[in-house]
CSV table of C-alpha atoms and ligand atoms in Angstrom, one decimal:
chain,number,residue,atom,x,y,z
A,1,UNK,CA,232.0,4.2,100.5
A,2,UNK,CA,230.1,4.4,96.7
A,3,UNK,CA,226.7,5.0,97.2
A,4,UNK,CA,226.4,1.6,95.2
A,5,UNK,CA,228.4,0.2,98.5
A,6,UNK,CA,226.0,2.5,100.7
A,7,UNK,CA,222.4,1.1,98.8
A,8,UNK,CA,223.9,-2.6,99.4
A,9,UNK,CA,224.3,-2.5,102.6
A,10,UNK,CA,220.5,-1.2,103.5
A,11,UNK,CA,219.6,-4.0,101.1
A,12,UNK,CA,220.9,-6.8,102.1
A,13,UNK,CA,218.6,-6.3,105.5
A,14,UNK,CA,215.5,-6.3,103.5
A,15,UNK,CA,216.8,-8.5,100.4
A,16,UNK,CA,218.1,-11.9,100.5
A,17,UNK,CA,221.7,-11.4,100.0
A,18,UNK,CA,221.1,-7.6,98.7
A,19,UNK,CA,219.5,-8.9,95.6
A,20,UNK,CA,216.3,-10.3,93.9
A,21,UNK,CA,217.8,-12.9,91.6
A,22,UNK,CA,220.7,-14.9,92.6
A,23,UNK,CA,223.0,-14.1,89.4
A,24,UNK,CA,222.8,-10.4,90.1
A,25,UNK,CA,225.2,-11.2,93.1
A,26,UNK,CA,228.7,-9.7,92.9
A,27,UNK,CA,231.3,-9.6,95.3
A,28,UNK,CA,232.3,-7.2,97.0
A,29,UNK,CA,228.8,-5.9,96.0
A,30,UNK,CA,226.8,-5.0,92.6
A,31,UNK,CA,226.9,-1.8,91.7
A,32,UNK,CA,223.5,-0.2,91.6
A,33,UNK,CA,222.0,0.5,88.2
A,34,UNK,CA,220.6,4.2,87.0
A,35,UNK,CA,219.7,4.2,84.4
A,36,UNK,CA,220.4,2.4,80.8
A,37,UNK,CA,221.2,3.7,77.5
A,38,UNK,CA,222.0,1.6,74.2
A,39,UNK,CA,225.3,-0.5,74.9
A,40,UNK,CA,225.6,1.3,78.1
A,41,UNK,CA,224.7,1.1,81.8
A,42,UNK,CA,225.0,3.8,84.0
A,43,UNK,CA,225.3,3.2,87.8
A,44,UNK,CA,224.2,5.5,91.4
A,45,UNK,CA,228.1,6.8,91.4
A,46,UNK,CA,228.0,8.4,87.5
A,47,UNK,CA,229.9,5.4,86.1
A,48,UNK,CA,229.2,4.2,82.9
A,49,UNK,CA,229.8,0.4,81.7
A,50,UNK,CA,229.7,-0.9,78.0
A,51,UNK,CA,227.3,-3.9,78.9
A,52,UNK,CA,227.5,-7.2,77.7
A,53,UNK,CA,224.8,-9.2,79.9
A,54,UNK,CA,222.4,-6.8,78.8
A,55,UNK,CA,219.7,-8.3,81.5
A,56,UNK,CA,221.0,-11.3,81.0
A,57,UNK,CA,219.7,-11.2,77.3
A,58,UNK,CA,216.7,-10.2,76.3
A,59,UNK,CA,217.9,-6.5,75.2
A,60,UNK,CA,219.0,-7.5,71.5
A,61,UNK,CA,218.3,-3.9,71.0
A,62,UNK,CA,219.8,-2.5,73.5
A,63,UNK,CA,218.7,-0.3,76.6
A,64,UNK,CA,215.4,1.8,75.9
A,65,UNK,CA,215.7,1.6,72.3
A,66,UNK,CA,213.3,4.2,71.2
A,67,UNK,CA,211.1,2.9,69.2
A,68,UNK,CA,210.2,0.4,71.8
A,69,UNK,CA,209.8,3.1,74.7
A,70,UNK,CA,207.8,4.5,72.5
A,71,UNK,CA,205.1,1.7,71.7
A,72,UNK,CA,205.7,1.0,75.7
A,73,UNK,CA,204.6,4.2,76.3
A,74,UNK,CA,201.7,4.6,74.0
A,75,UNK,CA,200.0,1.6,75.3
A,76,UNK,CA,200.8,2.7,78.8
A,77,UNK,CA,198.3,5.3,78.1
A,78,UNK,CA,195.6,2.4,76.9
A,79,UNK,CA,196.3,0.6,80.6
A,80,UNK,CA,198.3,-1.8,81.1
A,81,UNK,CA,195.9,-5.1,82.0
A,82,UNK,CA,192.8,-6.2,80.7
A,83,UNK,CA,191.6,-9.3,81.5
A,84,UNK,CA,190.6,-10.0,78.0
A,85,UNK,CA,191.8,-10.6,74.7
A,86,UNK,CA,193.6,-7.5,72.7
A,87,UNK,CA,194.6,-7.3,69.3
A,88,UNK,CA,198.0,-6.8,69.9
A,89,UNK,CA,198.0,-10.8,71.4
A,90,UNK,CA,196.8,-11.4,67.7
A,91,UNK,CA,199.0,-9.5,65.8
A,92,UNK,CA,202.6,-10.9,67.7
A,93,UNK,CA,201.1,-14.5,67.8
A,94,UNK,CA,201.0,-14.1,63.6
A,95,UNK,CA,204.1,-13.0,64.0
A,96,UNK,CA,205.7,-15.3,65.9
A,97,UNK,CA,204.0,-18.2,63.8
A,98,UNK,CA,205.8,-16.7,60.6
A,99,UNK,CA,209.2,-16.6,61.7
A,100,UNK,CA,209.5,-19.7,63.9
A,101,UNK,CA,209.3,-22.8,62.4
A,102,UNK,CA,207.7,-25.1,64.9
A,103,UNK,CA,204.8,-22.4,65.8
A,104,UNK,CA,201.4,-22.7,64.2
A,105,UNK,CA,200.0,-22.0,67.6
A,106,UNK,CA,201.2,-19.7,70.6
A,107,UNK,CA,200.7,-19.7,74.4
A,108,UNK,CA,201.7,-16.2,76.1
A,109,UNK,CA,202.7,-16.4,79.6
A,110,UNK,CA,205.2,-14.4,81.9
A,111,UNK,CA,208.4,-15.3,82.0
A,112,UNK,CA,210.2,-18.4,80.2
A,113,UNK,CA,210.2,-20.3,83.9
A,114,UNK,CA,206.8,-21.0,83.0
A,115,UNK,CA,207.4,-21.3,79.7
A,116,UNK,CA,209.5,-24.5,80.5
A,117,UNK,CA,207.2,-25.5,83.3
A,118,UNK,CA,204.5,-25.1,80.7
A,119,UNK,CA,205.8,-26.4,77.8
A,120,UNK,CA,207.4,-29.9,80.2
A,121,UNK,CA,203.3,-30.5,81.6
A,122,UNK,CA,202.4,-30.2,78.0
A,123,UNK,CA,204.4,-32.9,76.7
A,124,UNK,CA,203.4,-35.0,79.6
A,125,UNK,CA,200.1,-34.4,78.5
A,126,UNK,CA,200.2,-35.3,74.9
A,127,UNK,CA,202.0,-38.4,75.5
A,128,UNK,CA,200.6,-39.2,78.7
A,129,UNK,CA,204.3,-40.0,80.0
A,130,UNK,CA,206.1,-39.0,83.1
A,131,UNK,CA,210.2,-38.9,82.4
A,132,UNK,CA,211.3,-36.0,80.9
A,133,UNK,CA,215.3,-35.5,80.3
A,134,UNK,CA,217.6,-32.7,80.5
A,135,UNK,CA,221.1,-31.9,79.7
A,136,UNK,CA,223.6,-31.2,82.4
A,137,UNK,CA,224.5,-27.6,83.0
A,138,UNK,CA,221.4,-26.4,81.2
A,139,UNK,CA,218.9,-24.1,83.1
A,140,UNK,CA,215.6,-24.2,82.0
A,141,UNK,CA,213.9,-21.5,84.8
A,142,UNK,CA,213.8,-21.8,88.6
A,143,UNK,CA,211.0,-24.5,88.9
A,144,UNK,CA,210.9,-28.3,90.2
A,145,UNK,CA,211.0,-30.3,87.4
A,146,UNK,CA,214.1,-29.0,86.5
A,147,UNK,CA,216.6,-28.0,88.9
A,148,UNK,CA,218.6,-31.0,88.5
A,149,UNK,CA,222.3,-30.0,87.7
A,150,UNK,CA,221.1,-26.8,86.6
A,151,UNK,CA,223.6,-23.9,84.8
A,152,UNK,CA,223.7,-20.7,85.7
A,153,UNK,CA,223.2,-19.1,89.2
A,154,UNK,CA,222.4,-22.3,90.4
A,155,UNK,CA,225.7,-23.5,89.6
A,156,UNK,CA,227.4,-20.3,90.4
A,157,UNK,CA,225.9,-20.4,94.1
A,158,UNK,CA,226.5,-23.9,94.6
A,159,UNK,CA,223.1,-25.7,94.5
A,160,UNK,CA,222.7,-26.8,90.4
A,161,UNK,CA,220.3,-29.3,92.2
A,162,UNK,CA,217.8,-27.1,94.7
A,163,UNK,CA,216.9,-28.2,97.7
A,164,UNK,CA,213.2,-28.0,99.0
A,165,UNK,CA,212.3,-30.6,95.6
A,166,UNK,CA,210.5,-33.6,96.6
A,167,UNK,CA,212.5,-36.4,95.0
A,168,UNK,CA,209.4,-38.1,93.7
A,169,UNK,CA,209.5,-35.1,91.2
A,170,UNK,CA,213.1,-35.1,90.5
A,171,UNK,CA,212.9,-39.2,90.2
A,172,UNK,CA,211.4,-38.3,86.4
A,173,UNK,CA,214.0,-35.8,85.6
A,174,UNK,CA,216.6,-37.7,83.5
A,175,UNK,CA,219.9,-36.1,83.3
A,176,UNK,CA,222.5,-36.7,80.3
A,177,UNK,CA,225.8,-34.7,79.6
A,178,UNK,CA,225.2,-32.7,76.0
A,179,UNK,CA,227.1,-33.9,72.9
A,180,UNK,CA,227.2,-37.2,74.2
A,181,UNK,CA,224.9,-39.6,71.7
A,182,UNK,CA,225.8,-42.9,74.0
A,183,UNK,CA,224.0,-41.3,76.7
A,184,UNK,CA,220.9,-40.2,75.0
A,185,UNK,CA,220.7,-43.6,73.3
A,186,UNK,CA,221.2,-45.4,76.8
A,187,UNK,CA,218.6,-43.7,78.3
A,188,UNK,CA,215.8,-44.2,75.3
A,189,UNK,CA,216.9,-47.6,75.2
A,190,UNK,CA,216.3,-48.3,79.1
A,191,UNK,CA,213.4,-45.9,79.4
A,192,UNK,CA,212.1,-44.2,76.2
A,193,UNK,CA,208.5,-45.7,76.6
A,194,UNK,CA,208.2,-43.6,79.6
A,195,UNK,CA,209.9,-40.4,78.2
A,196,UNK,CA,207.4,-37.8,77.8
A,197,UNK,CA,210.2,-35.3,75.9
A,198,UNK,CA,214.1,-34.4,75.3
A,199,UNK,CA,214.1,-30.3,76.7
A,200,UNK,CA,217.0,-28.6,75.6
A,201,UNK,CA,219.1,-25.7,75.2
A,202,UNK,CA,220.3,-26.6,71.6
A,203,UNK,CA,222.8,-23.7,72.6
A,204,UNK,CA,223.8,-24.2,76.2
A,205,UNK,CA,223.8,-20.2,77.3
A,206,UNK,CA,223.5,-21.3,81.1
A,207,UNK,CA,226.8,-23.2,81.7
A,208,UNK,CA,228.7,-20.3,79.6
A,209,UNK,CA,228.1,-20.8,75.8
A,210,UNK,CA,228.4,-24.7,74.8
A,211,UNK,CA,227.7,-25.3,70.9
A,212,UNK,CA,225.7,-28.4,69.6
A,213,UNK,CA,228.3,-30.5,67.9
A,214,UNK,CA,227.4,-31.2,63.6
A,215,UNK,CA,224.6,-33.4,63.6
A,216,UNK,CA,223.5,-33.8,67.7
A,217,UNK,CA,220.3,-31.7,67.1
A,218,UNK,CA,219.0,-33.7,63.9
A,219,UNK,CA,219.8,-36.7,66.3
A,220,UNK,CA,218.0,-35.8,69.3
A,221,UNK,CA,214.9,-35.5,67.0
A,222,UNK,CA,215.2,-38.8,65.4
A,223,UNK,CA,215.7,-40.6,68.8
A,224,UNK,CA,212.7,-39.0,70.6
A,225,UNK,CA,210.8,-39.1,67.3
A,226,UNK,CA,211.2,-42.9,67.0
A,227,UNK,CA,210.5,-43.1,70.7
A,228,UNK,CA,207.3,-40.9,70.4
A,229,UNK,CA,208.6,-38.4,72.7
A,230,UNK,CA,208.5,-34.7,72.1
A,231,UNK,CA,211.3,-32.6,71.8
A,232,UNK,CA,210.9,-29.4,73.6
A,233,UNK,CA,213.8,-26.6,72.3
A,234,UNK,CA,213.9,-24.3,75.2
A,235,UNK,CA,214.7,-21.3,73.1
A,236,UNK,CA,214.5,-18.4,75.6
A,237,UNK,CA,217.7,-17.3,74.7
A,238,UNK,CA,218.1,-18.5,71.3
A,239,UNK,CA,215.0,-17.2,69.8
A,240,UNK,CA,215.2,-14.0,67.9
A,241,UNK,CA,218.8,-14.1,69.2
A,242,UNK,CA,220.4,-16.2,66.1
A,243,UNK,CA,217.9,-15.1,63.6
A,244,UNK,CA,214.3,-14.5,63.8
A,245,UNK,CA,213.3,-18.4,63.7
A,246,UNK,CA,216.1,-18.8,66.6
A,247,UNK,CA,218.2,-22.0,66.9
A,248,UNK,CA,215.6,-24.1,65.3
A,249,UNK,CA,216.1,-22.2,62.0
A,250,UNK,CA,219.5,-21.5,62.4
A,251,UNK,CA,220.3,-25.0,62.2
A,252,UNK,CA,217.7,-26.4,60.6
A,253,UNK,CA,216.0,-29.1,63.1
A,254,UNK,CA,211.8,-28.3,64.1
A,255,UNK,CA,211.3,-29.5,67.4
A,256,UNK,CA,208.0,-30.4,68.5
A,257,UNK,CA,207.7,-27.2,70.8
A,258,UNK,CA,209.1,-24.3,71.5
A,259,UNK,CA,209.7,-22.0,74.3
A,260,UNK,CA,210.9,-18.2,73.9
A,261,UNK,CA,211.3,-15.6,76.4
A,262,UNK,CA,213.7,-12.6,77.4
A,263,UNK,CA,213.9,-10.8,73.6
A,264,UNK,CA,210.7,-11.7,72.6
A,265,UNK,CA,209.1,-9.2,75.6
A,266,UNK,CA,211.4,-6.6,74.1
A,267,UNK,CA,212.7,-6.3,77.6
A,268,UNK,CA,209.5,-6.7,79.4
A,269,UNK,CA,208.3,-9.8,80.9
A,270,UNK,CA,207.6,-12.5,78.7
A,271,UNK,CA,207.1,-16.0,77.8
A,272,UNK,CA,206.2,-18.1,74.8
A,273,UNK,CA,205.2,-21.9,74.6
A,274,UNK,CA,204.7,-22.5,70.7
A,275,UNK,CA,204.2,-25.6,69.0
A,276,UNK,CA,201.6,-27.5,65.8
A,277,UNK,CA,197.6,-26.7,66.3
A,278,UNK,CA,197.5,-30.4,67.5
A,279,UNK,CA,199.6,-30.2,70.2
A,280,UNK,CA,199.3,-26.7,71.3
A,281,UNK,CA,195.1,-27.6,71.3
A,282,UNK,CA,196.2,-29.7,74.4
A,283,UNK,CA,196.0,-26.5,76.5
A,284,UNK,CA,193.0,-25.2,77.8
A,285,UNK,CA,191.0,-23.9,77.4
A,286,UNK,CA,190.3,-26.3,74.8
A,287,UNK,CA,192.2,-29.5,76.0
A,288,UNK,CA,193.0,-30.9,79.4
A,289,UNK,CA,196.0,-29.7,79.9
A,290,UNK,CA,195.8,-26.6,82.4
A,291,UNK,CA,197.5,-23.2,82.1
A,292,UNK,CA,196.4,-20.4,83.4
A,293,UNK,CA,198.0,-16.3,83.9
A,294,UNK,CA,196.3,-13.3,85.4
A,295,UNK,CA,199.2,-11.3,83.1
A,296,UNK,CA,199.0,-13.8,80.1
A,297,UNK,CA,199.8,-11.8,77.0
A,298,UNK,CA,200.0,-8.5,79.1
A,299,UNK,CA,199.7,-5.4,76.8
A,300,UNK,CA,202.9,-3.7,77.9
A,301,UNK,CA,205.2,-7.0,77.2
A,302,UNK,CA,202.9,-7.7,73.6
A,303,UNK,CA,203.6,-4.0,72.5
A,304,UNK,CA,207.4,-3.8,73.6
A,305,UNK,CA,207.5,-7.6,71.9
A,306,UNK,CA,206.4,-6.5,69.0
A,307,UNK,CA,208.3,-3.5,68.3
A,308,UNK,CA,211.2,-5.3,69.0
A,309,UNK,CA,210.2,-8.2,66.6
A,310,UNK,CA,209.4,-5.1,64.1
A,311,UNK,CA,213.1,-3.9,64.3
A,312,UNK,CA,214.5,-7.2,64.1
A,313,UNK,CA,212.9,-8.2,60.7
A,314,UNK,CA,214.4,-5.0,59.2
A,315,UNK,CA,216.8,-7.1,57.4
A,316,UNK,CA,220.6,-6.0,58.7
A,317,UNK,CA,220.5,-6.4,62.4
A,318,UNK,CA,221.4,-10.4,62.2
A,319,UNK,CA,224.3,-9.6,60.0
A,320,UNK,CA,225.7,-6.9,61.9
A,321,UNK,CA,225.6,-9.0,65.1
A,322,UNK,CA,227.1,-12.2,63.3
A,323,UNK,CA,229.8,-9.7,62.4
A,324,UNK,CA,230.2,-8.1,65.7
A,325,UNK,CA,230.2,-11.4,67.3
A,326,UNK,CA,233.0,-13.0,65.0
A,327,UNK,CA,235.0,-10.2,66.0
A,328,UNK,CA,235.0,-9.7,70.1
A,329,UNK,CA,235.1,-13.6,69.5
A,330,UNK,CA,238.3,-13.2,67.3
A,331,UNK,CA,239.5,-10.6,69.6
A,332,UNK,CA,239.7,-12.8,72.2
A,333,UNK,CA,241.1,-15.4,71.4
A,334,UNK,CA,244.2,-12.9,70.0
A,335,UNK,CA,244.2,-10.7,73.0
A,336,UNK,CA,244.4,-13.9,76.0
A,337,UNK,CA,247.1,-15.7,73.9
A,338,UNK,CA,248.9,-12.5,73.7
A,339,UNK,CA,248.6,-11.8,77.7
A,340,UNK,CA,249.8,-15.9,77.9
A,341,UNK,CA,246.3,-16.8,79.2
A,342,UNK,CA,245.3,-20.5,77.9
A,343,UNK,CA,241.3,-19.7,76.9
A,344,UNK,CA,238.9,-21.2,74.6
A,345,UNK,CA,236.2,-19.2,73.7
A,346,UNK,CA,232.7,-20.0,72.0
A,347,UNK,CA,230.0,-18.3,70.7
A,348,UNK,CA,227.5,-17.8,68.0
A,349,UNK,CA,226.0,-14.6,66.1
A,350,UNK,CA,225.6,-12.5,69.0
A,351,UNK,CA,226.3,-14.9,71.7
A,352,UNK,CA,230.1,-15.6,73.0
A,353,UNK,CA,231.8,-16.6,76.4
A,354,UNK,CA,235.8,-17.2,77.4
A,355,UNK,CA,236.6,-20.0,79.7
A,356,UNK,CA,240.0,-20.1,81.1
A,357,UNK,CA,240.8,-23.6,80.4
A,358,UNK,CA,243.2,-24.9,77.4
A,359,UNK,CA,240.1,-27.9,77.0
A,360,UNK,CA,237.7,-27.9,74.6
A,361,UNK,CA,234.5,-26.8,76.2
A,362,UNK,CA,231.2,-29.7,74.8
A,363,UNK,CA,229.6,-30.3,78.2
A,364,UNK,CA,228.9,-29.2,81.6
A,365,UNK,CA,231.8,-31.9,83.1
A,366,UNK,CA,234.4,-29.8,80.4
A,367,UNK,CA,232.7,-26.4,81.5
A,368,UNK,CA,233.3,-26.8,85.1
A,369,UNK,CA,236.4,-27.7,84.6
A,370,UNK,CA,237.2,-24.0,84.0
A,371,UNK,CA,238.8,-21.9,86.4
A,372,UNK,CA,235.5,-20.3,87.6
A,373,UNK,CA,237.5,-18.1,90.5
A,374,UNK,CA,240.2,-17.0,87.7
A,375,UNK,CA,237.3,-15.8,85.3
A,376,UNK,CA,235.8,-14.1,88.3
A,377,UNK,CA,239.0,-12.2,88.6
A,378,UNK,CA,238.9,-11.2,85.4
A,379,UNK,CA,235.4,-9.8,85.4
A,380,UNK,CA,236.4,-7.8,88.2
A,381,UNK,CA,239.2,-6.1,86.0
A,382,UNK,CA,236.9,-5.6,83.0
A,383,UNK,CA,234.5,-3.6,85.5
A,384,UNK,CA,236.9,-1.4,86.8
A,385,UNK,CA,237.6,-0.7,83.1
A,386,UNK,CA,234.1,-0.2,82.5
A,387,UNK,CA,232.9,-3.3,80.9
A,388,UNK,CA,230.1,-5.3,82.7
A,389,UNK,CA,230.2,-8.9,82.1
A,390,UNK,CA,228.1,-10.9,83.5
A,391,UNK,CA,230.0,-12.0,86.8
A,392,UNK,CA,230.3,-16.1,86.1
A,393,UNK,CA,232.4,-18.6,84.3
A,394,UNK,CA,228.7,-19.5,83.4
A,395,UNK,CA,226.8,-17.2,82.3
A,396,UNK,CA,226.5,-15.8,78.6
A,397,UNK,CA,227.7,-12.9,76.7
A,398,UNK,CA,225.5,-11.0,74.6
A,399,UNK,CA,226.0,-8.1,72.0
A,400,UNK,CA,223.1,-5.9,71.0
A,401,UNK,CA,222.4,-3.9,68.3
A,402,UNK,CA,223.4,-0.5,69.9
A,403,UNK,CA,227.3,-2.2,69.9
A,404,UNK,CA,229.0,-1.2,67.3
A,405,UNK,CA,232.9,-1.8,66.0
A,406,UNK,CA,233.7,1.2,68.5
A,407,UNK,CA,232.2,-0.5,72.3
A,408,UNK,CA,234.4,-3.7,70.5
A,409,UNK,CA,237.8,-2.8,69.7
A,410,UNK,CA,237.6,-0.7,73.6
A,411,UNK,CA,236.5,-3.8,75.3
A,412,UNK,CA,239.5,-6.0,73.3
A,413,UNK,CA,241.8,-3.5,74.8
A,414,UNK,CA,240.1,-3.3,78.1
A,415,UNK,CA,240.2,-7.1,78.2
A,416,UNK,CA,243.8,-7.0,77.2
A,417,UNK,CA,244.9,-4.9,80.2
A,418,UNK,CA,242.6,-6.4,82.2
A,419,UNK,CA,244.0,-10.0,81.8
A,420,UNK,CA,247.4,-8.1,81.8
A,421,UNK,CA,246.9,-7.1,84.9
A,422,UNK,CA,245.7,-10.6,86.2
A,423,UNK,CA,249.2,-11.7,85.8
B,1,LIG,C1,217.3,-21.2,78.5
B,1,LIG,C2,216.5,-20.6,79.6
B,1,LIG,N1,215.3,-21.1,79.9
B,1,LIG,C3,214.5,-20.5,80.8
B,1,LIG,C4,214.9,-19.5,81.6
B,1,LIG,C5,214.0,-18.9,82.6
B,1,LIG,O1,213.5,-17.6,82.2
B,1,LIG,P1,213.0,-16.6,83.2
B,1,LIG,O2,214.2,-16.1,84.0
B,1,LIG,O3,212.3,-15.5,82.4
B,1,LIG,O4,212.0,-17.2,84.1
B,1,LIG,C6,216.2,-18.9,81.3
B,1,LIG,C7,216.6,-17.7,82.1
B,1,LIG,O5,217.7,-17.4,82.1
B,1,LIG,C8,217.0,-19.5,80.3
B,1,LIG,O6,218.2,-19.0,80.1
């Protein structure tokens, strides 16, 4: 028995299922985590994997990059909660209101569940509407108003809608399959005085990785525009993971608010609602919509935040990724054809997932379509082989900055034998 095996065993009496979020669950069992460094984890039994879920995302650095244990560190000298206002809040809100293009005005909360949850009773607040509508397959955090057909571990675990939701909540949660302009214009044309906002991922990095098609983000902000809805881009993984000004600058459409999350705490807790002065002055204190955090703007999550955000506006970490990424993407696609796999896989910059399915992947309907158990298979081979992927069909692939050409070109042969021995 590993001692991973050993420490899984004792948990799973004390933790539901062995595990404290639902996507860490692995069969036969996780392996237990060390210790991380750069591209790599290191597990209780002294093996290493090259990681690509890299928490699940926020680590576009990689594992305890130094300069962000460092900043960790010296604060955790200061103490680590207040109560009141710091500087630092001051310094990563600028920040943040440079490089994203809907943010004059920031909100710092915990994690990008109540990011969502905040950003959501915002725009019911501003418009004083109830209905808000989300895409099929995406995952927006683990709260009411939006575990309808949710992505991710929901969907890997078999409840993408959660029970334990009264349905009076869920009655104003609009679903629509992504890509699909019909829907969307149904649905405003039925309803759209009572939508309060659109929230979406405009990369779907919950249901694998499921690209906007040319043109459906600049028409999701005309429809909810000429509706007077808002439209909320839920960019907990996108931002600072495209570029700095995330998805929104990337391709060019300003929603009305944002939400970040995961890289933007630099690996520490974190989340970000950001939108205009006029909407964001909805919030209270100052307007009557109510948020509230003891750990708002936490010192640790600000300083590891903002040495993160201080690394990524260096100038060559985007381009290195966007290379890195079109070439595990590229490799691949070479390497599945090659074993006689039929795959399709999608990414962008940094972001990249294979589905084994000879479809084009544009929706939730297309992604489950997948085979799910096949790709599970597969993950299993890449971990023998020292590769962590994150263990479902839909779940995202990251690359950080600690990757290099070296981590790629062994994972394309690891993947190669892996699928190889799939056969
Ligand atoms: C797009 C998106 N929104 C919101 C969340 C929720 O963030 P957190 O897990 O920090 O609550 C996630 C988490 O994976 C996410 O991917």
């Amino acid at each position: 028995m590993t001692r991973s095996e050993e420490l899984f065993e004792e948990a799973k009496r004390y933790l539901v299922g062995g595990v404290n979020s639902p996507v860490r669950a692995m069969k036969p069992y996780p392996f237990f985590t060390a210790r991380g460094e750069g591209s790599k984890l290191y597990d209780v039994d002294g093996n290493s994997y090259i990681d690509y879920c890299l928490a699940y995302g926020p680590l576009i650095l990689g594992h305890a990059h130094p300069e962000v244990v460092r900043a960790v560190g010296e604060q955790l000298e200061r103490g680590t909660a207040y109560g009141t206002p710091t500087e630092l809040e001051l310094e990563f809100a600028k920040r943040i209101v440079e490089a994203v293009p809907c943010a004059e005005m920031v909100r710092f909360v915990n994690t990008g569940t109540e990011a969502t949850m905040a950003a959501i009773r915002l725009a019911r607040g501003v418009t004083g509407r109830k209905k808000i509508v989300k895409f099929e397959g995406a995952f927006h955090g683990a709260h009411d108003y939006v575990l309808v057909k949710a992505g991710s571990g929901a969907t890997t675990h078999g409840v993408p809608t959660s029970a334990g939701i009264p349905e009076e909540t869920t009655r104003n949660t609009l679903l629509a399959p992504f890509n699909d302009e019909a829907a969307i214009e149904k649905l405003f044309k039925e309803q759209g005085d009572e939508i309060a906002a659109i929230i979406l991922e405009p990369v779907i990095g919950n249901a694998g990785c499921i690209l906007p098609e040319e043109g459906y983000l600049k028409f999701l902000r005309e429809v909810t525009s000429e509706a007077g809805a808002m439209l909320i881009f839920d960019e907990v993984i996108t931002g600072f993971r495209l570029c700095l000004g995330g998805a929104q600058e990337y391709y060019g459409v300003t929603p009305d608010i944002a939400t970040l999350g995961k890289i933007a705490g630099g690996g520490l807790p974190i989340g970000v609602v950001a939108a205009s002065r006029e909407v964001m002055e909805h919030f209270s204190p100052l307007g009557r919509v109510y948020q509230a955090g003891t750990f708002n703007g936490n010192p640790l999550s600000m300083s590891a935040g903002l040495a993160t955000l201080r690394v990524l506006e260096r100038g060559d970490v985007y381009s290195r990724l966007e290379e890195l990424g079109r070439r595990i993407r590229r490799g691949l696609e070479e390497v599945s054809q090659d074993a006689g796999f039929e795959t399709r896989v999608y990414g962008i910059a940094s972001m990249f997932q294979m589905y084994f399915t000879a479809e084009e992947v544009r929706d939730y309907a297309s992604a489950l379509r997948a085979d799910a158990e096949l790709f599970l298979r597969y993950q299993r081979e890449m971990l023998r082989r020292g590769v962590f992927l994150p263990p479902s069909q839909y779940e995202c692939n990251f690359l950080s900055y600690a990757h290099g050409e070296e981590e790629v070109d062994y994972t394309l042969e690891k993947a190669e034998e892996a699928l190889r021995a799939l056969k």
